[in-house]
Amino acid sequence: MGHVGDYLFDALRNASEKGVVVGMTSQCIWGRLNMNVYDQGRDLLSLGVLSLDDMLAETAFVKLRWVLAQTTDPAEAKKLLMKNVANELLNRTVYGKIGC
Amino acid sequence: MTVDYKKVGLKSGLEIHQQLNTKEKLFCSCEPELFKDDPEFTFLRILRPTQSELGQVDSAALFEFQKGTSVLYEATNKTACLVEMDEEPPHGLNSEAVEISLITALMMKMKPVDEIHVMRKTVIDGSNTTGFQRTSVVALNGAIEIKGKKVGIQQISLEEDAARKTGTKGQVINYRIDRLGIPLIEVTTAPDIFTPQEAQETALAIGTILRATRRVRRGLGTIRQDLNVSIRDGALIEIKGVQELDLVAQIVENEVLRQLKLLEIRDELKKRGVTEQDIKDDFVDVTSVFKQTSCKVIANAITQNKIVLAVKLPCFDGLLKKELAPGMRLGAEMAGMARFWGRVGGIFHTDEMPAYGVTVEELNRLGKLLEKQPQDAVVFVADTPENAKDALNAVICRARIALQGVPEETRAANIDGTTKYMRPRPGAARMYPETDVPPIQITKEYVNELCNRLPELPEQLMKRLKAEYGLNQKLTKQIVNSEYIDLFETLARQTKVSATVIAVAFTETLTALKREGVNVDAISDDQFTQLFKLIGSGKAVKESIPDVLTWLAKHEDEPAEKALKSLGLGMLTQKELEKIIDEVLDKNSEFIEVRGQGAFGALMGMVMKKTRGRAKAQVVNKVLKQKLEHHEA
């Protein structure tokens, strides 16, 4: 479901306000993040943290580097990061099938 | 029997459920489509009762658990993801579905809520993998007008549809989760309906408004009506799952009759002097009576080591077979409850005896064992001791209620307009918040924006259709009330076929075919489109429509062109047509000599009959005219 401790909230808020793109992923290789289930996740959303759904952490990291090479505008970068490019970010997780 | 509905105090309200035509499901991105073939995977679940936040255990859930029921869910990857499997929390509320429900609400002059909150409604029959159905109130307090009378619309809710049952094997129920999560709106009227006819007209009017949004699904099962019916001194009865609009009035009529007759039975029992204490749970094992029976059901049960258990209902003789409404009897009501609470296949009672292979001799011995007097009735069941006992307890319970009149209950509608016992009415407190889905704010700006682009209301639509397509009054009304209004307009614009021909096909022709038992719901939009394109381009004639549609209904996903071919309805070539005309002329040469040009009308009829929709009337007319002149010369 996605959590970090409260002690990180100030840092995340600062980063977000300064235009740093912050996204959250999970270590799980199957399934997706849902930040609406627990309070902590909702708080993070309100701090500007993006829910990166079913993107793998490593993929998200590489993708963000690619995104920042396309644009340096934070809003535009967030949009690009949340856009599916090569099936790395899908809106459905299907039983018994990974990735499609 | 004619009933003065005002005098009996009939009050009725409707709940109309309509599937929305969205691209995705309500809480995930799956396709809202049903699959026909075998499932790609299945999974088994067992419903377990747990304590609620208030420390209570749902008695109905406990009951199902004790029955040992499990559920086998069937799915395909296209129509279900982890959300339907309840392996993943729901995604956000589908904004397209929210928009359609708001539009519907505004068309009924309702007030949208400020914030949409999703709630969970406990459902324990296995039709939801979660054990609850998600629902949310979208708008309140509107009204529609039915023949000058105002009928209040209390509420519109946006809900997820449940899984559909595909069968039962012993203790395992099968459900397909393709339907689970399809967006549904529920329109609830106030109890402002006072006659069966009014109920039907209200249902029709709401259906027409829903279709006027142009964004609802069509076909069997995409719209379902629930009816609430009560009369003075009777009880509030909820009737679930009326799929045919035409049945609404009949079902309300039958329910009023049923309640009136139950009140008559109550008075009769009072006259006979029965009290609740007289109806005792003294169950007698009468298996010995049926050791040699020729009743197959009982004989089978006994070979499986089951027992026959009986109970006496004092002074009930003749009342169990008394007809409440066409096709409904008190005995059947008892059987319904026995099935639900006792898991039995059915019950036997002396009012229907001798029958089913049970002999008079057996009945006499049965009567003796139970000390039955002539005025008494006896009910018996053949099942395991536990089931038989539960079933008879249910029978006794129902018999005691008969002394008081009409029990509140939820009933299921049958396709013949009768209803049957389904389950007790659920308690009021079965809703609690769905905390996994954030609420959605409905801003004034959004509502104003929607107000500015509301679809045409049915009356406006009628005016425009008449003007734009030159349809007559009757046909316009029919097509506006039809599920095919959208497709009609598309085809009237896209093809060269006359709008009247298309409208007639979608109304009168389909109704006639339906009456003949053709499953017209199976015909897809694509198939309709192909057919009218063929007609528009002269490759088929309008006379072939009924035959082609009948064929298409039986051949899902097959193109209309194939229908023409296999029905031999492809257009005749000029040569083939000439040959047919020559034959007709030759056969009738004497007639032609007598009548000359005057024979034309009759000959035309004969040729058209022979071409059976494979030639255009204009072409036949032209060729025949030429040939006839030639023939004379």
XYZ file of C-alpha atoms in Angstrom, chain B residues 27-399:
373
model
C -13.598 0.730 -9.951
C -11.025 -0.599 -12.423
C -10.117 -0.440 -16.093
C -11.538 -3.790 -17.196
C -13.805 -4.027 -20.201
C -17.458 -3.998 -19.144
C -18.352 -6.935 -21.402
C -19.641 -10.451 -20.764
C -17.869 -13.525 -22.105
C -19.652 -16.478 -23.656
C -17.021 -19.206 -23.894
C -15.405 -21.202 -21.122
C -13.594 -19.219 -18.437
C -9.810 -18.851 -18.690
C -9.408 -19.424 -14.973
C -11.497 -20.111 -11.899
C -10.977 -19.716 -8.161
C -12.839 -21.063 -5.148
C -13.825 -18.961 -2.161
C -15.564 -19.746 1.088
C -17.644 -17.089 2.766
C -16.637 -16.682 6.398
C -18.582 -14.553 8.846
C -16.468 -12.103 10.823
C -17.352 -9.701 13.564
C -18.186 -6.210 12.424
C -16.666 -3.100 13.984
C -19.550 -3.178 16.441
C -18.803 -6.750 17.460
C -21.831 -8.248 15.732
C -21.828 -11.228 13.425
C -24.176 -10.937 10.452
C -26.759 -13.662 11.065
C -27.344 -14.211 7.364
C -23.598 -14.608 6.744
C -23.365 -17.054 9.630
C -26.271 -18.984 8.177
C -24.606 -19.294 4.763
C -21.347 -20.344 6.446
C -23.094 -23.046 8.416
C -24.604 -24.364 5.222
C -21.017 -24.933 4.068
C -21.514 -22.942 0.887
C -18.513 -22.173 -1.280
C -18.332 -20.147 -4.453
C -16.469 -20.944 -7.666
C -15.709 -17.774 -9.590
C -15.214 -17.920 -13.368
C -13.232 -15.256 -15.204
C -11.273 -14.210 -18.255
C -8.272 -11.892 -18.261
C -10.031 -9.420 -20.515
C -13.084 -8.940 -18.326
C -11.556 -9.201 -14.855
C -8.414 -8.091 -13.064
C -7.221 -8.297 -9.472
C -9.860 -5.746 -8.416
C -12.774 -8.060 -9.245
C -10.914 -10.886 -7.514
C -10.660 -8.691 -4.397
C -6.889 -9.169 -4.488
C -6.355 -5.444 -5.073
C -8.159 -2.421 -3.631
C -10.602 -0.572 -5.895
C -9.236 2.221 -8.082
C -10.906 5.644 -8.091
C -14.570 6.033 -9.030
C -15.014 6.013 -12.837
C -15.559 9.661 -13.773
C -17.444 8.798 -16.957
C -19.999 6.863 -14.881
C -20.264 9.767 -12.435
C -20.978 12.104 -15.329
C -23.713 9.904 -16.822
C -25.432 9.511 -13.455
C -25.283 13.261 -12.826
C -26.753 13.943 -16.266
C -29.587 11.505 -15.562
C -30.190 13.186 -12.212
C -30.337 16.640 -13.769
C -32.778 15.400 -16.410
C -35.069 14.395 -13.534
C -34.637 17.786 -11.835
C -32.730 16.286 -8.931
C -30.238 17.934 -6.617
C -26.734 16.464 -6.888
C -24.899 15.824 -3.617
C -21.860 17.993 -2.793
C -19.599 15.012 -2.324
C -20.011 11.459 -3.559
C -19.130 8.980 -0.821
C -18.808 5.328 -1.703
C -20.447 2.923 0.762
C -20.344 -0.840 1.205
C -23.622 -2.738 1.341
C -23.351 -6.227 2.814
C -24.199 -8.927 0.272
C -23.623 -12.482 1.371
C -24.889 -14.620 -1.509
C -21.432 -14.767 -3.103
C -22.358 -12.483 -5.997
C -19.642 -10.063 -4.836
C -16.151 -11.389 -4.165
C -15.791 -8.812 -1.392
C -18.959 -9.754 0.503
C -20.355 -6.294 -0.153
C -21.581 -4.176 -3.034
C -20.191 -0.680 -3.482
C -22.811 2.004 -3.888
C -22.918 5.795 -3.667
C -25.681 8.352 -3.602
C -25.295 10.842 -6.463
C -28.420 12.988 -6.277
C -31.641 13.443 -4.300
C -35.212 14.755 -4.534
C -36.393 15.076 -8.089
C -39.630 14.334 -9.867
C -40.971 13.236 -13.206
C -44.435 13.716 -14.598
C -46.601 10.749 -15.500
C -49.758 11.787 -17.368
C -49.967 15.049 -15.435
C -49.196 13.451 -12.084
C -45.951 14.101 -10.263
C -43.998 11.029 -9.183
C -41.130 11.792 -6.842
C -37.668 10.472 -7.590
C -36.079 10.025 -4.180
C -32.567 9.138 -5.118
C -30.087 8.134 -7.786
C -27.189 5.941 -6.782
C -24.186 4.773 -8.706
C -23.396 1.132 -7.983
C -21.273 -1.737 -9.173
C -23.171 -4.620 -10.740
C -22.779 -8.039 -9.124
C -21.326 -11.235 -10.583
C -23.818 -13.374 -12.483
C -24.809 -16.834 -11.332
C -24.130 -19.580 -13.854
C -25.065 -22.642 -11.853
C -25.029 -24.628 -8.628
C -23.434 -27.997 -7.971
C -24.189 -29.320 -4.511
C -22.693 -26.866 -2.055
C -20.767 -24.952 -4.715
C -22.299 -21.947 -6.460
C -20.799 -20.746 -9.755
C -20.538 -17.042 -10.513
C -19.027 -15.224 -13.485
C -17.219 -12.075 -12.466
C -17.358 -10.456 -15.904
C -20.476 -8.550 -14.853
C -19.030 -7.634 -11.453
C -18.095 -3.956 -11.428
C -20.102 -2.839 -14.478
C -21.447 0.616 -13.573
C -25.119 0.654 -12.751
C -27.415 3.465 -11.759
C -30.261 2.875 -9.417
C -33.218 5.232 -9.692
C -35.535 5.071 -6.666
C -39.004 6.588 -6.846
C -41.081 7.757 -3.898
C -44.058 5.526 -2.999
C -46.232 7.822 -5.110
C -47.627 5.098 -7.348
C -51.185 4.020 -6.609
C -52.227 1.692 -9.454
C -50.510 -1.157 -11.358
C -50.879 0.814 -14.600
C -49.147 3.813 -13.056
C -46.271 1.579 -11.974
C -45.758 0.406 -15.533
C -46.023 3.919 -16.974
C -43.492 5.218 -14.443
C -41.058 2.417 -15.255
C -41.442 3.166 -18.962
C -40.920 6.903 -18.440
C -37.768 6.378 -16.376
C -36.437 3.915 -18.933
C -37.041 6.447 -21.687
C -35.164 9.174 -19.808
C -32.267 6.778 -19.160
C -32.057 5.939 -22.851
C -32.309 9.604 -23.752
C -28.856 10.043 -22.182
C -27.677 7.829 -25.078
C -25.101 6.390 -22.727
C -26.744 3.280 -21.272
C -26.300 -0.345 -22.281
C -29.016 -2.306 -24.005
C -29.970 -5.956 -24.211
C -31.380 -8.564 -21.861
C -30.400 -7.965 -18.238
C -29.032 -4.448 -18.765
C -32.125 -2.923 -17.133
C -33.761 -4.518 -14.097
C -36.720 -3.306 -12.111
C -37.393 -3.937 -8.431
C -40.872 -3.156 -7.157
C -41.994 -2.258 -3.652
C -45.660 -3.011 -3.100
C -47.870 -2.663 -0.054
C -51.575 -2.435 0.711
C -53.401 -1.321 3.842
C -53.126 -4.033 6.573
C -50.744 -5.899 4.277
C -46.969 -5.604 4.311
C -44.184 -3.979 2.367
C -42.968 -6.514 -0.177
C -39.864 -6.046 -2.243
C -39.963 -7.832 -5.605
C -36.561 -8.262 -7.226
C -35.426 -8.710 -10.779
C -38.283 -7.834 -13.125
C -36.542 -7.952 -16.499
C -39.504 -7.260 -18.751
C -41.108 -3.854 -18.543
C -44.398 -5.287 -19.809
C -44.668 -7.392 -16.668
C -44.583 -4.519 -14.169
C -48.354 -3.892 -14.043
C -49.157 -7.598 -13.921
C -46.733 -8.229 -11.073
C -48.163 -5.361 -9.012
C -51.694 -6.667 -9.696
C -50.703 -10.155 -8.614
C -49.021 -8.883 -5.479
C -52.134 -6.961 -4.432
C -54.227 -10.087 -4.999
C -51.747 -12.201 -3.073
C -51.866 -9.891 -0.072
C -55.668 -9.652 -0.158
C -55.989 -13.434 -0.228
C -53.483 -13.844 2.600
C -55.662 -11.488 4.646
C -58.682 -13.660 3.755
C -56.797 -16.734 4.945
C -55.967 -14.912 8.180
C -59.653 -14.177 8.753
C -60.625 -17.746 7.886
C -58.080 -19.125 10.381
C -59.449 -16.787 13.022
C -62.937 -18.047 12.249
C -61.697 -21.605 12.610
C -60.346 -20.610 16.021
C -56.646 -21.364 15.458
C -54.084 -19.706 17.744
C -50.298 -19.608 17.519
C -50.028 -22.092 20.391
C -52.023 -24.628 18.381
C -49.292 -24.801 15.744
C -46.697 -26.984 17.446
C -43.287 -28.158 16.342
C -44.192 -31.782 17.075
C -42.376 -33.397 14.170
C -43.101 -37.071 13.559
C -40.765 -39.436 11.711
C -43.095 -41.135 9.231
C -40.430 -42.913 7.162
C -42.040 -46.300 7.966
C -45.245 -45.259 6.162
C -43.340 -44.883 2.879
C -41.150 -48.023 2.971
C -42.900 -49.422 -0.145
C -43.918 -46.120 -1.704
C -44.176 -45.582 -5.437
C -43.438 -41.871 -4.981
C -40.041 -41.560 -6.658
C -38.783 -38.549 -4.694
C -39.526 -40.172 -1.340
C -38.282 -43.621 -2.409
C -35.006 -42.111 -3.616
C -34.580 -40.226 -0.370
C -35.150 -43.342 1.706
C -32.550 -45.347 -0.249
C -30.085 -42.540 0.575
C -30.854 -43.091 4.276
C -32.825 -39.894 4.502
C -36.012 -39.657 6.533
C -39.557 -38.475 5.995
C -40.577 -35.978 8.643
C -44.125 -34.660 9.047
C -45.944 -31.979 10.985
C -49.621 -31.267 11.518
C -51.065 -27.831 10.785
C -54.344 -27.746 12.744
C -57.380 -26.397 10.891
C -55.336 -25.616 7.760
C -57.175 -28.104 5.534
C -57.864 -26.592 2.115
C -55.952 -23.389 2.801
C -52.586 -24.549 1.412
C -54.042 -25.074 -2.042
C -56.072 -21.870 -2.008
C -54.996 -19.738 -4.957
C -53.577 -16.399 -3.791
C -53.006 -15.027 -7.250
C -52.732 -16.924 -10.556
C -50.102 -19.606 -10.000
C -49.397 -18.743 -6.352
C -50.569 -20.713 -3.310
C -49.902 -20.711 0.430
C -48.392 -24.194 0.033
C -45.859 -22.775 -2.431
C -45.008 -19.955 -0.017
C -44.252 -22.549 2.653
C -42.186 -24.531 0.174
C -40.199 -21.401 -0.672
C -39.321 -20.815 2.959
C -38.561 -24.513 3.498
C -36.169 -24.405 0.529
C -34.424 -21.335 1.888
C -34.111 -22.345 5.542
C -34.099 -26.136 5.197
C -32.128 -26.560 1.945
C -34.771 -29.078 0.798
C -35.985 -29.534 -2.772
C -39.604 -28.954 -1.808
C -42.393 -30.069 0.527
C -45.465 -32.304 0.264
C -48.786 -31.393 1.811
C -52.142 -33.128 2.156
C -54.016 -30.419 0.241
C -52.398 -31.627 -2.990
C -52.765 -35.331 -2.196
C -53.096 -38.008 -3.410
C -50.449 -37.183 -6.008
C -46.820 -37.799 -6.964
C -47.311 -41.533 -6.391
C -48.401 -41.142 -2.764
C -51.447 -43.376 -2.204
C -54.613 -42.883 -0.160
C -53.563 -45.813 1.977
C -50.243 -44.157 2.806
C -52.047 -40.925 3.576
C -54.410 -42.717 5.960
C -51.483 -44.210 7.861
C -49.726 -40.842 7.860
C -52.890 -39.222 9.233
C -53.182 -41.805 11.971
C -49.580 -41.312 13.101
C -50.139 -37.554 13.371
C -53.686 -37.826 14.789
C -54.887 -35.726 11.887
C -58.533 -34.606 11.986
C -60.400 -33.894 8.737
C -59.961 -30.125 9.187
C -56.182 -30.433 9.607
C -53.442 -30.347 7.009
C -50.161 -32.265 7.171
C -46.870 -31.166 5.639
C -44.024 -33.634 5.094
C -40.514 -33.558 3.662
C -37.965 -36.198 2.711
C -34.391 -35.204 3.456
C -31.595 -35.565 6.014
C -32.860 -35.272 9.596
C -31.239 -31.855 9.965
C -32.581 -30.389 6.714
C -36.019 -31.895 7.254
C -36.200 -30.382 10.720
C -35.116 -26.932 9.499
C -37.599 -27.130 6.633
C -40.527 -28.000 8.894
C -39.527 -25.298 11.332
C -39.763 -22.857 8.430
C -43.196 -24.279 7.535
C -44.424 -23.808 11.083
C -43.034 -20.319 11.180
C -44.889 -19.493 7.930
C -48.097 -21.069 9.253
